[in-house]
Amino acid sequence: MFTKKNILSMRDFSRSEIDLVLEGAEKLEKYALGKKSDLLQGKIMANLFFEPSTRTRLSFESAMKRLGGEVLNLGSQEASSISKGETLSDTVRVISNYCDVLVLRHPKEGAARMAAQFSSVPVINAGDGAGHHPTQTLLDLYTIKRESFLDGVSIALVGDLKYGRTVHSLAYALAMYDAKMFLVSPEQLKMPDDIKSDLKDLGAEVIESTSLNDVVKDLDVLYVTRIQRERFPDPEEYGKVADSYCVSLDLLNDVRKNLIIMHPLPRVNEIDVEVDKTPHAKYFKQAFYAVPVRMALLTLLLGD
Ligand code: NCD
């Protein structure tokens, strides 16, 4: 049974709830590919994005529209009452009366949880600063399930594990699937201690490393992330770690035949474009899977 009202963090999910979303996505894939549907006819989703977004906003919008629903967009902050100084809580209180579900991306950690207290409709966290990004995790899990396997998967999370919200959420979920997790980052960008300690409590097998070369041969999934430049208090510090890892053809010489490479995107220069042509590259497929997974989530939250 899916009883969630809000989608705020993977910490709130049980494995059976995740599996419901993944099973739903499989059934809805045909609609993501263009088959007509009126499953969400009469429903309205509002997009409130206070940070840049391409895939998350547009795949939510595509999911809603392909299922016959409608979408409201807040638009730029300059064009809304945010520019007059309206608080997030007031904005949410008002907009939740115009829609059936509210999708929020905000630079502050905890913003979605706070918004949920003021909203009369379900709130979906589409990224709260360096906090969490649960719907990205659901589509990441779906990609792993479709293109590799989930239970006992050997996976490396690579890049910015300090500020990267996608890997924060993904690590919690992977702990539920008995994954072997390699956390690969520069010293300065290690996974936060509180998350590591939670992973330990959940019984996850976690191995930290600064070297991708050392672990790449043992992987089923290589999950690469962008260094989150916008979250660095000091641009000089960003410069020191900017090009820490680049996945090139050379790195892939001795990897497992069925290794898949994922990236939530956008990429800057973490994956050489030459890699796109290899059968390992799944990041564009991953971006497509965003649509059936967000369809599944919306139907579970809004369907009758
Ligand atoms: C990610 C994000 O916004 O956290 N992008 C996404 O939603 N697909 C990753 C990133 O920006 O690096």
XYZ file of C-alpha atoms and ligand atoms in Angstrom:
316
model
C 0.000 0.000 0.000
C 1.254 3.467 -0.877
C 0.111 5.814 1.861
C 2.552 8.704 1.439
C 1.137 12.179 1.306
C 4.425 13.947 0.575
C 7.660 12.869 -1.132
C 10.383 14.556 0.912
C 13.282 12.166 1.513
C 14.256 8.567 0.744
C 14.585 8.117 4.492
C 10.777 8.085 4.647
C 10.463 5.237 2.133
C 10.138 1.537 2.811
C 11.429 -0.907 0.266
C 7.900 -2.044 -0.572
C 6.880 1.562 -1.316
C 9.890 1.967 -3.621
C 8.980 -1.275 -5.367
C 5.423 0.003 -5.932
C 6.810 3.054 -7.751
C 9.203 0.947 -9.839
C 6.461 -1.519 -10.787
C 4.157 1.373 -11.675
C 6.834 2.907 -13.890
C 7.182 -0.298 -15.850
C 3.442 -0.321 -16.590
C 3.439 3.361 -17.577
C 6.480 3.300 -19.867
C 4.266 2.995 -22.951
C 2.643 6.341 -22.107
C 6.038 7.967 -21.642
C 6.717 6.814 -25.215
C 3.643 8.648 -26.474
C 0.595 6.348 -26.129
C -2.458 8.434 -25.174
C -3.751 8.353 -21.604
C -6.248 10.242 -19.464
C -5.183 8.752 -16.114
C -4.604 12.187 -14.580
C -7.233 14.123 -16.491
C -8.596 16.975 -14.397
C -5.538 17.059 -12.118
C -3.201 20.055 -11.865
C 0.465 20.033 -10.852
C 2.249 23.264 -9.877
C 5.975 23.621 -10.498
C 7.801 25.888 -8.048
C 11.454 25.972 -9.046
C 13.747 28.405 -7.237
C 16.911 26.865 -8.711
C 17.852 26.034 -12.305
C 16.455 22.796 -13.723
C 16.065 21.183 -17.120
C 15.343 17.466 -16.705
C 13.497 17.510 -13.402
C 11.059 20.280 -14.281
C 10.422 19.194 -17.853
C 10.143 15.465 -17.126
C 7.614 16.184 -14.370
C 5.740 18.356 -16.844
C 5.933 15.720 -19.576
C 4.738 12.998 -17.166
C 1.736 15.064 -16.103
C 0.759 16.164 -19.609
C 1.176 12.742 -21.218
C -1.284 11.396 -18.615
C -3.808 14.105 -19.472
C -3.083 16.418 -16.523
C -2.319 20.141 -16.502
C 0.679 22.087 -15.251
C 1.085 25.505 -13.642
C 4.536 27.079 -13.645
C 5.562 29.783 -11.204
C 7.929 31.207 -13.823
C 10.859 33.422 -12.958
C 11.186 34.805 -9.448
C 11.312 38.334 -10.879
C 7.880 37.851 -12.428
C 6.234 36.508 -9.243
C 5.475 38.026 -5.842
C 8.681 36.421 -4.515
C 10.353 39.576 -5.846
C 8.081 41.623 -3.506
C 9.421 39.682 -0.536
C 6.720 37.060 -0.128
C 7.827 34.152 2.101
C 7.970 30.576 0.848
C 5.326 29.543 3.384
C 2.845 32.162 2.115
C 3.557 31.284 -1.522
C 2.992 27.591 -0.806
C -0.175 28.247 1.204
C -1.648 30.179 -1.718
C -0.507 28.009 -4.635
C -1.613 24.778 -2.986
C -5.160 26.076 -3.397
C -4.658 26.241 -7.171
C -3.435 22.684 -7.749
C -3.539 19.024 -6.691
C 0.197 18.504 -6.211
C 3.120 20.843 -5.753
C 6.681 20.189 -6.987
C 9.297 22.296 -5.218
C 13.000 22.893 -5.870
C 14.673 25.284 -3.479
C 18.257 26.202 -2.493
C 17.599 25.706 1.253
C 17.941 22.285 2.873
C 14.664 21.350 4.532
C 12.586 23.724 2.363
C 10.308 20.949 1.071
C 9.620 19.586 4.549
C 8.756 23.080 5.723
C 6.548 23.676 2.646
C 4.643 20.456 3.368
C 3.503 21.964 6.673
C 1.831 24.833 4.864
C 0.491 23.033 1.807
C -3.030 21.655 1.515
C -1.884 19.275 -1.252
C 1.032 16.773 -1.536
C 4.510 18.310 -1.824
C 7.235 16.629 -3.868
C 10.829 17.570 -3.073
C 12.575 18.140 -6.408
C 15.850 19.050 -4.679
C 16.445 21.063 -1.496
C 19.906 22.609 -1.652
C 22.584 20.051 -0.786
C 19.927 17.985 1.007
C 17.912 15.403 -0.883
C 16.455 14.601 -4.300
C 14.194 11.591 -3.761
C 12.519 11.484 -7.177
C 15.931 11.418 -8.862
C 16.727 8.403 -6.694
C 13.548 6.619 -7.756
C 14.480 7.050 -11.407
C 18.073 6.037 -10.659
C 16.831 2.832 -9.020
C 14.545 2.204 -11.969
C 17.488 2.626 -14.359
C 19.610 0.203 -12.329
C 16.746 -2.295 -12.246
C 16.101 -2.053 -15.996
C 19.692 -1.894 -17.204
C 21.527 -3.940 -14.533
C 20.213 -5.451 -11.269
C 19.423 -4.004 -7.848
C 19.854 -6.645 -5.154
C 23.483 -6.891 -4.111
C 24.666 -4.508 -6.830
C 28.261 -3.284 -6.636
C 28.136 0.470 -7.234
C 30.459 3.462 -6.951
C 29.087 6.921 -6.215
C 31.717 9.259 -7.628
C 32.429 12.977 -7.425
C 30.821 15.494 -5.099
C 29.459 13.414 -2.235
C 29.421 16.394 0.135
C 27.102 18.768 -1.718
C 25.499 16.330 -4.180
C 21.893 15.757 -3.128
C 21.336 12.960 -5.675
C 23.940 10.746 -4.008
C 22.666 11.539 -0.515
C 19.239 10.191 -1.447
C 20.584 7.312 -3.529
C 22.851 6.015 -0.765
C 19.880 5.628 1.619
C 17.923 3.692 -0.970
C 20.833 1.437 -1.951
C 21.215 0.420 1.688
C 17.780 -1.225 1.371
C 18.992 -3.365 -1.563
C 22.128 -4.787 0.106
C 24.348 -2.878 -2.289
C 28.106 -2.814 -1.974
C 28.789 0.929 -2.076
C 32.104 2.508 -2.982
C 32.117 6.202 -2.076
C 34.729 7.836 -4.322
C 35.491 11.511 -3.830
C 38.281 13.982 -3.139
C 39.057 14.316 0.604
C 37.250 17.690 0.729
C 34.041 16.301 -0.770
C 33.434 13.149 1.249
C 29.970 11.898 2.139
C 28.773 13.763 5.275
C 29.373 11.889 8.550
C 25.710 11.856 9.579
C 24.743 10.054 6.367
C 27.630 7.581 6.711
C 26.581 6.815 10.245
C 22.955 6.250 9.109
C 24.218 3.920 6.380
C 26.155 1.976 8.966
C 23.046 1.709 11.170
C 21.159 0.384 8.155
C 23.796 -2.332 7.793
C 25.131 -1.114 4.445
C 28.536 -2.180 3.146
C 30.381 1.098 2.495
C 33.967 1.544 1.309
C 35.476 5.028 0.957
C 38.205 5.814 -1.562
C 39.737 8.749 -3.397
C 40.744 6.652 -6.395
C 38.312 5.621 -9.097
C 40.994 3.524 -10.820
C 41.281 1.320 -7.754
C 37.614 0.324 -7.697
C 36.320 0.545 -11.268
C 36.996 -3.117 -12.134
C 34.735 -4.336 -9.328
C 31.625 -2.447 -10.378
C 28.261 -3.213 -11.894
C 27.279 0.473 -11.777
C 29.419 3.591 -12.007
C 27.364 6.604 -10.847
C 29.152 9.831 -11.704
C 28.206 13.270 -10.403
C 29.036 16.894 -11.157
C 31.071 18.890 -8.671
C 28.401 21.286 -7.339
C 30.150 24.572 -8.054
C 27.202 26.714 -6.921
C 27.381 25.287 -3.370
C 31.031 26.184 -2.687
C 31.417 29.129 -0.304
C 34.856 29.842 -1.841
C 35.397 29.669 -5.639
C 39.087 28.917 -5.070
C 38.150 25.729 -3.231
C 36.031 24.717 -6.219
C 39.035 25.249 -8.509
C 41.060 22.766 -6.465
C 38.609 19.881 -7.017
C 36.896 20.880 -10.280
C 38.461 18.209 -12.485
C 38.975 15.469 -9.910
C 37.519 12.658 -12.024
C 36.968 12.186 -15.710
C 35.609 8.944 -17.089
C 37.415 8.328 -20.382
C 37.715 5.305 -22.679
C 41.072 4.480 -21.049
C 39.434 3.971 -17.671
C 37.083 1.385 -19.188
C 39.724 -1.044 -20.479
C 39.306 -3.731 -17.816
C 35.809 -3.130 -16.513
C 33.020 -5.709 -16.229
C 31.349 -6.348 -19.575
C 27.929 -5.348 -18.248
C 29.062 -2.263 -16.336
C 26.582 0.593 -16.693
C 27.563 4.234 -16.340
C 25.005 6.658 -14.946
C 24.953 10.418 -14.275
C 21.988 12.512 -13.097
C 23.132 15.217 -15.549
C 24.020 17.941 -16.365
C 27.585 16.808 -16.939
C 30.361 19.336 -17.203
C 33.474 17.303 -17.971
C 33.144 14.248 -15.734
C 32.428 11.909 -18.662
C 34.252 12.194 -21.959
C 31.801 12.338 -24.903
C 33.679 9.388 -26.451
C 32.161 7.225 -23.703
C 28.652 8.019 -25.015
C 29.162 5.560 -27.874
C 29.982 2.598 -25.629
C 27.292 0.156 -24.473
C 28.172 1.156 -20.889
C 26.662 4.644 -21.256
C 23.140 4.782 -19.805
C 22.827 8.417 -18.706
C 20.559 9.517 -21.538
C 18.345 6.467 -21.079
C 18.312 7.370 -17.368
C 17.023 10.857 -18.259
C 14.198 9.253 -20.285
C 13.251 6.947 -17.395
C 12.487 10.104 -15.413
C 9.157 10.292 -17.234
C 7.628 6.847 -16.430
C 8.955 7.038 -12.850
C 7.462 10.485 -12.247
C 4.245 9.268 -13.903
C 4.130 6.390 -11.414
C 4.707 8.705 -8.483
C 2.036 11.172 -9.633
C -0.549 8.433 -10.180
C 0.190 6.933 -6.750
C -0.231 10.348 -5.109
C -3.183 11.553 -7.178
C -4.909 8.532 -8.684
C -8.278 7.354 -7.419
C 20.925 17.135 -10.253
C 20.452 18.140 -9.205
O 19.795 19.121 -9.550
O 20.724 17.858 -8.056
N 20.310 17.308 -11.505
C 19.111 16.689 -11.754
O 18.120 16.933 -11.098
N 19.061 15.766 -12.742
C 22.409 17.016 -10.340
C 23.231 18.257 -10.601
O 22.722 19.357 -10.730
O 24.450 18.085 -10.659
